[in-house]
Amino acid sequence: MQVAALRAMAKERGIKGASSMRKAQLIEILLPTDGDRKTENTVEKTETAEELAQEKTEEKHATKNVRRTSGRKAGSNNEKQSGSNNEKQAGTNNEKQSGSNNEKQSGSNNEKQAEKKNENHTGTRNEKQTAEKNDKKVEVKNDKKKDRKTSEKKIEKNNQEKKSSDEYKQKKNNGRMHQNRRGRNSENSQAGAENAEKAQKAPDESPVEAAREQAEIPRYKDARPCRGMLEVLPDGFGFLRGNGYTTDENDVYVSPSQIRRFRLRTGDVITGETRKNNPTDKFGALLFMDSVNGISPDENARRTPFEKLTPVFPNERIRLEREGGSAAARIVDLVSPIGKGQRGMIVSQPKAGKTTLLKEVAISVMQNNPEIHLIILLIDERPEEVTDMKETIAKANADNKVDVEVVASTFDETPENHKRISEIVIDHARRMVESKQDVMILLDSITRLARAYNLTVPPSGKTLSGGLDPTALYMPKRFFGAARNMREGGSLTILATALVDTGSRMDDVVYEEFKGTGNMELVLDRSLSERRIFPAIDLAKSSTRRDDMLFTREEMVAMNIVRRALSGVKGEEATEQFLNLISHTKTNYDFCREVVRMRVL
């Protein structure tokens, strides 16, 4: 059927809104539902019951008529007595035919009337029910449309709020990145706060953003500059140690997100700004980073890890000879020269002058090589020696032209403190080498560092002679093995002292383990120090691997002559003769020329 015919049928049945309905909707409304079918079945049942009752009443009336006619016929037979059998049969047949015809006509008329009544009745009922259903469906559809409109409005509002919040976050992050890249100071922070206030007054921003800006501006105004060395803890966050390498109440908290974002590691020196979120906070939080290891945070994030750099032999000389210096520095330059990236060991007995020799080396490095960052690490030392070392270095570096650090953990500290400080120092040196800087560490002593690790590491079940656990040597070897010269730039030089002949079997085992790991060895003899001969250097046992890459041609020839001449002489006499010749010349250059000219001592 066409849509117009369906709409006409719907209007006849009293359905509202039929003109705006589609063909499918009109068919659904006009088709009888389950409830309509049930009503039709009930109507049919009522019709059949009424028909049966009418048939019964008609049969009763027919029997009564037959009885009356039979009585009349009997009377006529008695009166006349001349009727033939044919007439009787014809009369009876006529009566039967007339009675059956009357019954049929009356029954059919009654059935037609009942059907008309039932049709009218059911039609009105169906029309009412369908009209009610259509009204309900229209109301439901209108309600759904209203709900959809309201939900769409809510979604639009939520999207607008999300967009505004995202724009706010992007502006905030862009501002922070810009500040981190260009290095923001206190004046820039005030300018940033003023810009934030101006942006807050702009009509494009929502009130939510303005409230957030107002809540955050006062926090930035009370920020203060900070500088310290980062120590990343196992939990992922870290602290900037401002007071050297020890913990302090002024330490600054660094979040894990900042550490991951800028690829920060233990030992990085960070400058920036900090503040406390609440007055009750124990530590302030790092707000901005101006620089990491002297460069911008973005450049520092692109650095090559220390483990991926290429180590090569030392090829750049570190000269210890200086004007007004002692003979010890000149002898070290000739006997066992030091280069950038050297891994040297000073083997000494107790009271042989190793601490004094370390002071001479430190002063010479500060004067001759100011580009080298010098770190003096004292582990398990006496407090008075730490004070003497700090005062000596401070006096030599009165102009503060050289970056020098004296880090100490005295013998009254716990082995865990020795371990923690040594790890921070070596990590700090690694981070500087990654930034292509030259670093030098003077360690006193690696034997005591191994003792501290032997007390802190969990037992492995195996024990070397002297009660030394093999796993206790892993971290000291990692410390000592970090010294290397990098082809890509930067170097890490380590001179570590090792104790021998102390009466402890453990100290001898530690020395034997580290004996073949270095590429430079300087041996001190206690018998020379007892005779008051300083420096007490054993010339025959002291040497440097690949010294040809560090010596000049004159120095190489002169030292070959000296070693051949002193090869058959005892150690004490050889050192005395060598010191006498050194004392008669002002510089090593004069000494080499004299040896080459004389060819003998």
Coordinates of C-alpha atoms in Angstrom, one line a residue:
M1 CA 0.0 0.0 0.0
Q2 CA 1.0 3.6 -0.5
V3 CA 1.9 6.0 2.3
A4 CA -1.2 8.1 1.6
A5 CA -3.6 5.1 2.0
L6 CA -1.9 4.2 5.2
R7 CA -2.1 7.8 6.6
A8 CA -5.8 7.8 5.6
M9 CA -6.4 4.6 7.5
A10 CA -4.5 6.0 10.5
K11 CA -6.6 9.1 10.5
E12 CA -9.8 7.1 10.3
R13 CA -8.7 5.2 13.4
G14 CA -8.0 8.4 15.3
I15 CA -4.2 8.1 15.4
K16 CA -2.5 11.5 16.1
G17 CA 0.6 12.7 14.1
A18 CA 0.0 10.3 11.2
S19 CA 0.8 13.0 8.6
S20 CA 4.5 13.2 9.9
M21 CA 5.0 9.4 10.2
R22 CA 6.9 7.3 7.7
K23 CA 5.6 4.1 6.0
A24 CA 7.3 1.7 8.4
Q25 CA 6.0 3.6 11.5
L26 CA 2.4 3.6 10.0
I27 CA 2.6 -0.2 9.3
E28 CA 3.8 -0.9 12.9
I29 CA 0.9 1.2 14.3
L30 CA -1.8 -0.3 12.0
L31 CA -0.8 -3.9 12.4
P32 CA -2.6 -5.6 15.3
T33 CA -0.4 -6.3 18.3
D34 CA -0.4 -9.3 20.6
G35 CA -2.9 -7.6 22.8
D36 CA -5.2 -6.9 19.8
R37 CA -5.0 -10.6 18.8
K38 CA -6.0 -11.7 22.3
T39 CA -9.0 -9.4 22.2
E40 CA -10.0 -10.8 18.8
N41 CA -9.8 -14.3 20.1
T42 CA -12.0 -13.4 23.1
V43 CA -14.5 -11.7 20.8
E44 CA -14.7 -14.8 18.5
K45 CA -15.3 -17.0 21.6
T46 CA -18.1 -14.8 22.7
E47 CA -19.6 -14.8 19.2
T48 CA -19.6 -18.7 19.1
A49 CA -21.2 -18.9 22.5
E50 CA -24.0 -16.4 21.5
E51 CA -24.6 -18.4 18.3
L52 CA -25.0 -21.6 20.2
A53 CA -27.5 -20.0 22.7
Q54 CA -29.5 -18.6 19.8
E55 CA -29.6 -22.0 18.1
K56 CA -30.9 -23.6 21.2
T57 CA -33.7 -21.1 21.6
E58 CA -34.7 -21.5 18.0
E59 CA -34.9 -25.3 18.4
K60 CA -37.2 -24.9 21.4
H61 CA -39.5 -22.6 19.4
A62 CA -39.5 -25.1 16.5
T63 CA -40.5 -28.0 18.7
K64 CA -43.4 -26.0 20.2
N65 CA -44.7 -25.1 16.7
V66 CA -44.5 -28.7 15.6
R67 CA -46.6 -29.8 18.6
R68 CA -49.2 -27.1 17.8
T69 CA -49.5 -28.1 14.2
S70 CA -49.7 -31.8 15.0
G71 CA -52.7 -31.1 17.4
R72 CA -54.5 -29.1 14.7
K73 CA -53.9 -31.9 12.2
A74 CA -55.3 -34.6 14.6
G75 CA -58.5 -32.4 15.1
S76 CA -59.0 -32.0 11.4
N77 CA -58.6 -35.8 10.8
N78 CA -61.2 -36.6 13.4
E79 CA -63.7 -34.0 12.0
K80 CA -63.2 -34.8 8.3
Q81 CA -62.0 -38.4 8.3
S82 CA -61.8 -38.3 4.6
G83 CA -58.2 -37.0 4.1
S84 CA -56.0 -39.2 2.1
N85 CA -52.5 -40.3 3.1
N86 CA -51.0 -38.3 0.2
E87 CA -52.5 -35.0 1.5
K88 CA -51.2 -35.8 5.0
Q89 CA -47.7 -36.5 3.7
A90 CA -47.8 -33.3 1.6
G91 CA -49.0 -31.3 4.6
T92 CA -46.3 -32.7 6.8
N93 CA -43.6 -32.1 4.1
N94 CA -44.8 -28.5 3.6
E95 CA -44.8 -27.8 7.3
K96 CA -41.2 -29.2 7.6
Q97 CA -40.0 -27.2 4.7
S98 CA -41.6 -24.0 5.9
G99 CA -40.3 -24.6 9.5
S100 CA -36.7 -25.3 8.2
N101 CA -36.9 -22.2 6.0
N102 CA -38.1 -20.0 8.8
E103 CA -35.4 -21.4 11.1
K104 CA -32.6 -20.8 8.6
Q105 CA -33.8 -17.2 7.8
S106 CA -34.1 -16.3 11.5
G107 CA -30.8 -17.8 12.3
S108 CA -29.0 -16.1 9.5
N109 CA -30.5 -12.8 10.4
N110 CA -29.5 -13.1 14.0
E111 CA -26.0 -14.1 13.1
K112 CA -25.6 -11.1 10.8
Q113 CA -26.9 -8.7 13.5
A114 CA -24.5 -10.2 16.1
E115 CA -21.6 -10.0 13.7
K116 CA -22.3 -6.4 13.0
K117 CA -22.6 -5.6 16.7
N118 CA -19.4 -7.4 17.5
E119 CA -17.5 -5.8 14.6
N120 CA -18.6 -2.3 15.7
H121 CA -17.7 -3.1 19.3
T122 CA -14.2 -4.6 18.5
G123 CA -13.5 -1.9 16.0
T124 CA -14.1 0.9 18.5
R125 CA -12.0 -0.9 21.1
N126 CA -9.1 -1.5 18.6
E127 CA -9.2 2.1 17.5
K128 CA -9.0 3.3 21.1
Q129 CA -6.2 1.0 22.0
T130 CA -4.1 1.8 18.9
A131 CA -4.7 5.5 19.5
E132 CA -3.5 5.2 23.0
K133 CA -0.4 3.2 21.9
N134 CA 0.4 5.7 19.2
D135 CA 0.1 8.6 21.8
K136 CA 2.5 6.7 24.1
K137 CA 5.0 6.0 21.3
V138 CA 5.0 9.6 20.3
E139 CA 5.5 10.7 23.9
V140 CA 8.4 8.2 24.3
K141 CA 10.0 9.5 21.1
N142 CA 9.7 13.1 22.2
D143 CA 11.2 12.2 25.6
K144 CA 14.1 10.4 23.9
K145 CA 14.7 13.4 21.7
K146 CA 14.8 15.7 24.7
D147 CA 17.2 13.3 26.5
R148 CA 19.4 13.2 23.4
K149 CA 19.5 17.0 23.2
T150 CA 20.4 17.3 26.9
S151 CA 23.1 14.7 26.7
E152 CA 24.6 16.4 23.6
K153 CA 24.6 19.7 25.5
K154 CA 26.4 18.0 28.4
I155 CA 29.0 16.3 26.1
E156 CA 29.6 19.7 24.4
K157 CA 30.2 21.3 27.8
N158 CA 32.6 18.5 28.9
N159 CA 34.5 18.8 25.6
Q160 CA 34.8 22.5 26.0
E161 CA 36.1 22.1 29.5
K162 CA 38.6 19.4 28.4
K163 CA 39.8 21.6 25.6
S164 CA 40.3 24.5 27.9
S165 CA 42.2 22.4 30.4
D166 CA 44.3 20.9 27.7
E167 CA 45.2 24.3 26.3
Y168 CA 46.1 25.4 29.8
K169 CA 48.4 22.4 30.3
Q170 CA 50.0 23.0 26.9
K171 CA 50.6 26.6 27.7
K172 CA 52.0 25.7 31.1
N173 CA 54.3 23.0 29.7
N174 CA 55.5 25.2 26.8
G175 CA 56.3 27.9 29.3
R176 CA 58.3 25.5 31.4
M177 CA 60.2 24.1 28.5
H178 CA 61.1 27.6 27.3
Q179 CA 62.3 28.5 30.7
N180 CA 64.3 25.4 31.1
R181 CA 66.0 25.9 27.7
R182 CA 67.0 29.5 28.1
G183 CA 67.9 29.4 31.8
R184 CA 65.5 31.4 33.8
N185 CA 66.6 33.5 36.8
S186 CA 64.6 35.4 39.4
E187 CA 63.9 38.3 37.1
N188 CA 62.5 36.1 34.5
S189 CA 60.4 34.3 37.0
Q190 CA 58.8 37.7 38.0
A191 CA 58.3 38.5 34.3
G192 CA 56.7 35.1 33.8
A193 CA 54.3 35.8 36.7
E194 CA 53.3 39.1 35.1
N195 CA 52.8 37.5 31.8
A196 CA 50.6 34.9 33.5
E197 CA 48.5 37.6 35.1
K198 CA 48.1 39.3 31.7
A199 CA 47.1 36.1 30.1
Q200 CA 44.7 35.5 32.9
K201 CA 42.8 38.7 32.0
A202 CA 42.4 37.7 28.3
P203 CA 38.8 37.0 27.4
D204 CA 39.7 33.6 25.6
E205 CA 40.5 31.8 28.9
S206 CA 37.9 30.2 31.0
P207 CA 37.4 31.1 34.7
V208 CA 38.9 27.7 35.7
E209 CA 42.2 28.5 34.0
A210 CA 42.3 31.9 35.6
A211 CA 41.7 30.4 39.1
R212 CA 44.6 27.9 38.5
E213 CA 46.9 30.7 37.4
Q214 CA 46.1 32.7 40.5
A215 CA 46.7 29.7 42.7
E216 CA 50.1 29.0 41.1
I217 CA 51.6 32.5 40.7
P218 CA 52.3 33.0 44.5
R219 CA 54.1 29.6 44.6
Y220 CA 56.6 30.7 41.9
K221 CA 57.3 34.0 43.5
D222 CA 58.8 32.5 46.6
A223 CA 61.1 30.2 44.6
R224 CA 64.8 30.4 45.5
P225 CA 67.9 29.3 43.5
C226 CA 69.5 25.9 44.3
R227 CA 72.5 23.9 43.3
G228 CA 73.5 20.4 44.2
M229 CA 74.6 17.0 43.1
L230 CA 71.8 14.5 42.3
E231 CA 71.5 11.2 44.1
V232 CA 68.9 8.9 42.6
L233 CA 67.4 6.5 45.1
P234 CA 66.2 2.9 44.3
D235 CA 62.6 4.1 44.4
G236 CA 63.0 6.3 41.4
F237 CA 63.1 9.8 43.0
G238 CA 66.2 11.7 44.0
F239 CA 67.7 14.5 46.1
L240 CA 70.0 17.3 45.3
R241 CA 72.8 17.2 47.9
G242 CA 73.8 20.8 48.5
N243 CA 76.2 20.2 51.4
G244 CA 78.8 18.2 49.6
Y245 CA 78.0 14.6 49.4
T246 CA 76.2 14.2 52.7
T247 CA 72.5 14.5 53.5
D248 CA 71.2 17.8 54.9
E249 CA 67.9 19.5 55.6
N250 CA 68.4 21.8 52.7
D251 CA 68.4 19.0 50.2
V252 CA 66.0 19.4 47.2
Y253 CA 63.5 16.7 46.1
V254 CA 63.6 15.7 42.4
S255 CA 60.5 13.9 41.1
P256 CA 60.7 10.6 39.1
S257 CA 59.0 12.3 36.1
Q258 CA 61.8 15.0 35.9
I259 CA 64.5 12.2 36.2
R260 CA 62.9 10.3 33.3
R261 CA 62.2 13.3 31.1
F262 CA 65.7 14.8 31.2
R263 CA 67.5 11.4 31.6
L264 CA 69.1 12.4 34.9
R265 CA 71.5 10.1 36.7
T266 CA 73.3 10.0 39.9
G267 CA 76.2 12.5 39.9
D268 CA 74.6 15.2 37.8
V269 CA 75.2 18.7 39.1
I270 CA 72.0 20.6 38.7
T271 CA 71.2 24.3 39.1
G272 CA 67.7 25.6 39.2
E273 CA 65.0 26.9 41.5
T274 CA 63.2 25.3 44.3
R275 CA 60.2 26.0 46.6
K276 CA 58.1 24.3 49.3
N277 CA 54.5 23.4 48.4
N278 CA 53.5 23.6 52.1
P279 CA 55.2 25.0 55.2
T280 CA 55.1 21.6 56.7
D281 CA 57.2 20.0 54.0
K282 CA 60.6 18.7 55.1
F283 CA 62.2 19.2 51.7
G284 CA 61.7 21.7 48.9
A285 CA 60.8 20.4 45.4
L286 CA 62.8 21.2 42.3
L287 CA 60.8 23.7 40.2
F288 CA 62.9 24.5 37.2
M289 CA 66.3 23.3 35.9
D290 CA 68.6 26.0 34.5
S291 CA 71.6 23.7 33.7
V292 CA 72.8 20.2 34.1
N293 CA 76.6 19.7 34.3
G294 CA 77.1 23.2 33.0
I295 CA 74.9 22.7 29.9
S296 CA 71.2 23.0 29.1
P297 CA 68.9 20.1 30.2
D298 CA 68.0 19.4 26.5
E299 CA 71.6 19.0 25.5
N300 CA 72.4 16.9 28.5
A301 CA 69.6 14.5 27.7
R302 CA 71.2 13.8 24.3
R303 CA 74.6 12.8 25.8
T304 CA 76.3 9.5 25.1
P305 CA 76.4 7.1 28.1
F306 CA 79.7 6.5 29.7
E307 CA 79.6 2.8 29.0
K308 CA 79.3 3.4 25.2
L309 CA 82.3 5.7 24.9
T310 CA 85.5 4.2 23.4
P311 CA 88.6 3.9 25.7
V312 CA 92.1 4.4 24.4
F313 CA 95.6 4.6 25.8
P314 CA 96.5 7.9 27.5
N315 CA 98.2 10.1 24.9
E316 CA 98.2 13.6 26.6
R317 CA 100.7 14.3 29.3
I318 CA 99.9 15.6 32.8
R319 CA 103.1 17.3 33.9
L320 CA 103.7 17.5 37.6
E321 CA 107.0 19.5 37.5
R322 CA 106.5 23.1 38.5
E323 CA 108.5 26.1 39.6
G324 CA 109.4 26.0 43.3
G325 CA 108.1 22.4 43.5
S326 CA 109.7 19.5 45.3
A327 CA 111.8 16.8 43.7
A328 CA 109.0 14.2 44.2
A329 CA 107.0 15.7 41.3
R330 CA 110.0 15.7 39.0
I331 CA 110.9 12.1 39.8
V332 CA 107.3 11.0 39.1
D333 CA 107.4 12.7 35.7
L334 CA 110.5 10.8 34.7
V335 CA 110.0 7.4 36.4
S336 CA 106.3 6.8 35.9
P337 CA 104.7 9.6 33.8
I338 CA 101.0 10.3 34.1
G339 CA 98.6 11.0 31.2
K340 CA 95.0 11.9 31.0
G341 CA 93.0 8.8 31.5
Q342 CA 95.7 7.0 33.5
R343 CA 94.8 4.2 35.9
G344 CA 97.6 4.4 38.4
M345 CA 98.3 2.8 41.7
I346 CA 100.6 4.1 44.5
V347 CA 101.8 1.0 46.4
S348 CA 103.0 2.0 49.9
Q349 CA 103.8 0.6 53.2
P350 CA 102.6 2.5 56.3
K351 CA 104.5 5.7 57.1
A352 CA 106.2 5.8 53.6
G353 CA 104.9 9.2 52.7
K354 CA 102.0 8.4 50.4
T355 CA 99.7 11.2 51.8
T356 CA 102.5 13.8 51.2
L357 CA 103.0 12.5 47.7
L358 CA 99.3 12.9 47.0
K359 CA 99.4 16.5 48.2
E360 CA 102.3 17.3 45.8
V361 CA 100.5 15.7 42.9
A362 CA 97.3 17.6 43.7
I363 CA 99.1 21.0 43.9
S364 CA 101.0 20.3 40.6
V365 CA 97.8 19.4 38.8
M366 CA 96.0 22.6 40.0
Q367 CA 98.9 24.8 38.8
N368 CA 99.8 23.1 35.5
N369 CA 96.4 21.7 34.4
P370 CA 93.7 24.0 35.6
E371 CA 91.2 22.6 33.0
I372 CA 91.1 19.3 35.0
H373 CA 88.4 18.9 37.6
L374 CA 90.2 17.5 40.7
I375 CA 88.5 15.3 43.3
I376 CA 90.4 14.1 46.4
L377 CA 88.6 11.2 48.0
L378 CA 89.7 10.1 51.5
I379 CA 88.1 6.9 52.8
D380 CA 88.5 5.7 56.4
E381 CA 91.1 8.3 57.1
R382 CA 91.9 10.2 60.3
P383 CA 90.0 13.4 60.8
E384 CA 93.1 15.5 61.4
E385 CA 94.5 14.4 58.0
V386 CA 91.3 15.4 56.3
T387 CA 91.5 18.9 57.8
D388 CA 95.2 19.2 56.8
M389 CA 94.4 18.1 53.2
K390 CA 91.5 20.7 53.0
E391 CA 93.7 23.5 54.3
T392 CA 96.6 22.7 52.0
I393 CA 94.4 22.6 48.9
A394 CA 92.5 25.8 49.9
K395 CA 95.9 27.6 50.3
A396 CA 97.1 26.4 46.9
N397 CA 93.8 27.3 45.3
A398 CA 93.5 30.8 46.9
D399 CA 92.4 32.4 43.6
N400 CA 89.6 29.7 43.2
K401 CA 90.7 29.2 39.5
V402 CA 90.5 25.5 39.7
D403 CA 87.5 23.2 40.5
V404 CA 88.7 21.1 43.4
E405 CA 86.7 19.0 45.8
V406 CA 87.9 17.3 48.9
V407 CA 85.5 14.5 49.9
A408 CA 86.1 12.5 53.0
S409 CA 84.6 9.8 55.1
T410 CA 86.6 9.3 58.3
F411 CA 87.2 6.1 60.1
D412 CA 84.5 6.8 62.7
E413 CA 81.8 6.7 60.0
T414 CA 79.9 3.5 59.1
P415 CA 81.0 1.3 56.2
E416 CA 77.7 2.1 54.5
N417 CA 78.7 5.8 54.4
H418 CA 82.1 4.9 52.9
K419 CA 80.3 2.9 50.2
R420 CA 77.6 5.6 49.5
I421 CA 80.1 8.4 49.2
S422 CA 82.5 6.5 46.9
E423 CA 79.7 5.5 44.6
I424 CA 78.4 9.1 44.3
V425 CA 81.9 10.4 43.6
I426 CA 82.6 7.9 40.8
D427 CA 79.1 8.5 39.3
H428 CA 79.7 12.3 39.4
A429 CA 83.0 11.8 37.6
R430 CA 81.3 9.6 34.9
R431 CA 78.7 12.3 34.3
M432 CA 81.4 14.9 33.7
V433 CA 83.3 12.6 31.3
E434 CA 80.0 12.2 29.4
S435 CA 80.1 16.0 29.0
K436 CA 83.6 15.7 27.5
Q437 CA 85.4 17.1 30.6
D438 CA 88.7 15.9 32.1
V439 CA 88.5 14.6 35.6
M440 CA 91.1 13.4 38.1
I441 CA 90.5 11.4 41.3
L442 CA 93.1 10.9 44.0
L443 CA 91.8 8.0 46.2
D444 CA 93.3 7.2 49.6
S445 CA 93.0 4.3 49.8
I446 CA 91.5 1.6 47.7
T447 CA 92.4 -1.0 50.3
R448 CA 90.2 0.6 52.9
L449 CA 87.4 0.9 50.3
A450 CA 87.6 -2.8 49.7
R451 CA 87.3 -3.4 53.5
A452 CA 84.2 -1.3 53.7
Y453 CA 82.5 -3.3 50.9
N454 CA 83.6 -6.6 52.6
L455 CA 81.5 -5.5 55.6
T456 CA 78.4 -4.3 53.6
V457 CA 77.9 -6.9 50.8
P458 CA 75.8 -9.9 51.5
P459 CA 78.0 -13.1 52.0
S460 CA 78.4 -15.2 48.9
G461 CA 79.4 -18.4 50.8
K462 CA 83.0 -18.2 49.5
T463 CA 86.0 -16.6 51.3
L464 CA 89.4 -15.8 50.1
S465 CA 92.5 -15.8 52.4
G466 CA 92.3 -13.1 55.1
G467 CA 88.5 -13.4 55.3
L468 CA 87.8 -11.4 52.1
D469 CA 84.6 -12.2 50.3
P470 CA 85.1 -12.3 46.5
T471 CA 82.0 -10.2 45.8
A472 CA 83.5 -7.4 48.0
L473 CA 86.0 -6.7 45.2
Y474 CA 83.4 -6.1 42.5
M475 CA 82.6 -2.4 43.3
P476 CA 86.2 -1.3 44.1
K477 CA 87.2 -2.8 40.7
R478 CA 84.3 -0.9 39.1
F479 CA 85.6 2.2 40.7
F480 CA 89.2 1.7 39.7
G481 CA 88.3 0.5 36.2
A482 CA 86.3 3.6 35.4
A483 CA 89.6 5.4 34.7
R484 CA 90.1 5.7 30.9
N485 CA 90.8 8.1 28.1
M486 CA 87.9 8.5 25.7
R487 CA 88.3 8.8 21.9
E488 CA 85.1 10.9 21.7
G489 CA 86.5 13.4 24.2
G490 CA 87.0 13.6 28.0
S491 CA 89.0 11.5 30.3
L492 CA 89.0 10.1 33.8
T493 CA 92.3 9.7 35.7
I494 CA 92.5 7.8 38.9
L495 CA 95.5 7.6 41.2
A496 CA 94.7 5.2 44.1
T497 CA 96.9 4.2 47.0
A498 CA 97.2 0.5 48.1
L499 CA 98.5 -0.6 51.5
V500 CA 101.0 -3.5 51.8
D501 CA 102.9 -5.1 54.6
T502 CA 100.4 -4.0 57.2
G503 CA 100.3 -7.3 59.0
S504 CA 96.9 -8.1 57.5
R505 CA 96.6 -10.8 55.0
M506 CA 93.4 -9.1 53.6
D507 CA 95.4 -6.0 52.5
D508 CA 97.9 -8.2 50.6
V509 CA 95.1 -10.0 48.8
V510 CA 93.5 -6.7 47.8
Y511 CA 96.8 -5.5 46.4
E512 CA 97.4 -8.7 44.5
E513 CA 93.9 -8.5 43.0
F514 CA 94.5 -4.9 41.7
K515 CA 98.1 -5.3 40.8
G516 CA 97.5 -6.1 37.1
T517 CA 94.5 -3.9 36.5
G518 CA 96.4 -0.5 36.4
N519 CA 98.6 0.9 33.6
M520 CA 100.8 2.8 36.0
E521 CA 102.5 1.8 39.2
L522 CA 104.5 3.8 41.7
V523 CA 106.1 1.9 44.6
L524 CA 107.3 3.5 47.8
D525 CA 109.9 1.9 50.0
R526 CA 109.7 2.3 53.8
S527 CA 113.4 1.7 54.3
L528 CA 114.1 4.9 52.4
S529 CA 111.7 6.9 54.5
E530 CA 113.3 5.5 57.7
R531 CA 116.6 6.9 56.4
R532 CA 114.8 10.2 55.8
I533 CA 115.2 9.9 52.0
F534 CA 112.1 11.5 50.3
P535 CA 110.5 10.8 48.1
A536 CA 110.9 7.1 49.0
I537 CA 110.4 5.8 45.5
D538 CA 111.7 2.5 44.3
L539 CA 112.9 3.2 40.8
A540 CA 113.3 -0.4 39.7
K541 CA 109.7 -1.3 40.6
S542 CA 108.0 1.9 39.4
S543 CA 106.9 2.2 35.7
T544 CA 104.1 3.2 33.3
R545 CA 102.7 1.1 30.4
R546 CA 103.2 2.6 27.0
D547 CA 105.3 5.4 28.4
D548 CA 106.5 6.0 24.8
M549 CA 103.2 7.8 24.1
L550 CA 103.9 10.3 26.9
F551 CA 107.7 10.8 26.8
T552 CA 109.5 13.2 24.5
R553 CA 112.4 11.9 22.5
E554 CA 115.0 13.3 24.9
E555 CA 113.2 12.0 28.0
M556 CA 112.9 8.5 26.4
V557 CA 116.6 8.3 25.6
A558 CA 117.7 9.7 29.0
M559 CA 115.5 7.4 31.0
N560 CA 116.7 4.3 29.1
I561 CA 120.3 5.3 30.0
V562 CA 119.4 5.8 33.6
R563 CA 117.6 2.5 34.0
R564 CA 120.5 0.6 32.3
A565 CA 123.0 2.2 34.7
L566 CA 120.9 1.5 37.8
S567 CA 119.9 -2.0 36.9
G568 CA 122.7 -3.7 38.9
V569 CA 122.5 -1.2 41.9
K570 CA 120.5 -1.8 45.0
G571 CA 117.3 0.1 45.3
E572 CA 118.4 2.4 48.1
E573 CA 121.7 3.4 46.5
A574 CA 120.0 3.9 43.1
T575 CA 117.5 6.2 44.5
E576 CA 120.2 8.2 46.3
Q577 CA 122.2 8.6 43.2
F578 CA 119.2 9.6 41.2
L579 CA 118.2 12.2 43.8
N580 CA 121.7 13.7 43.8
L581 CA 121.6 14.2 40.0
I582 CA 118.1 15.7 40.2
S583 CA 119.2 18.1 42.9
H584 CA 122.0 19.5 40.7
T585 CA 119.6 20.4 37.9
K586 CA 116.8 22.9 37.9
T587 CA 114.4 21.2 35.4
N588 CA 113.9 17.8 34.0
Y589 CA 114.9 19.1 30.6
D590 CA 118.4 20.0 31.9
F591 CA 118.6 16.6 33.6
C592 CA 117.9 14.8 30.4
R593 CA 120.4 16.8 28.4
E594 CA 123.0 16.2 31.1
V595 CA 122.4 12.4 31.1
V596 CA 122.5 12.2 27.3
R597 CA 125.8 14.2 27.2
M598 CA 127.5 12.2 30.0
R599 CA 126.0 8.9 29.0
V600 CA 126.6 7.8 32.7
L601 CA 125.6 9.0 36.1

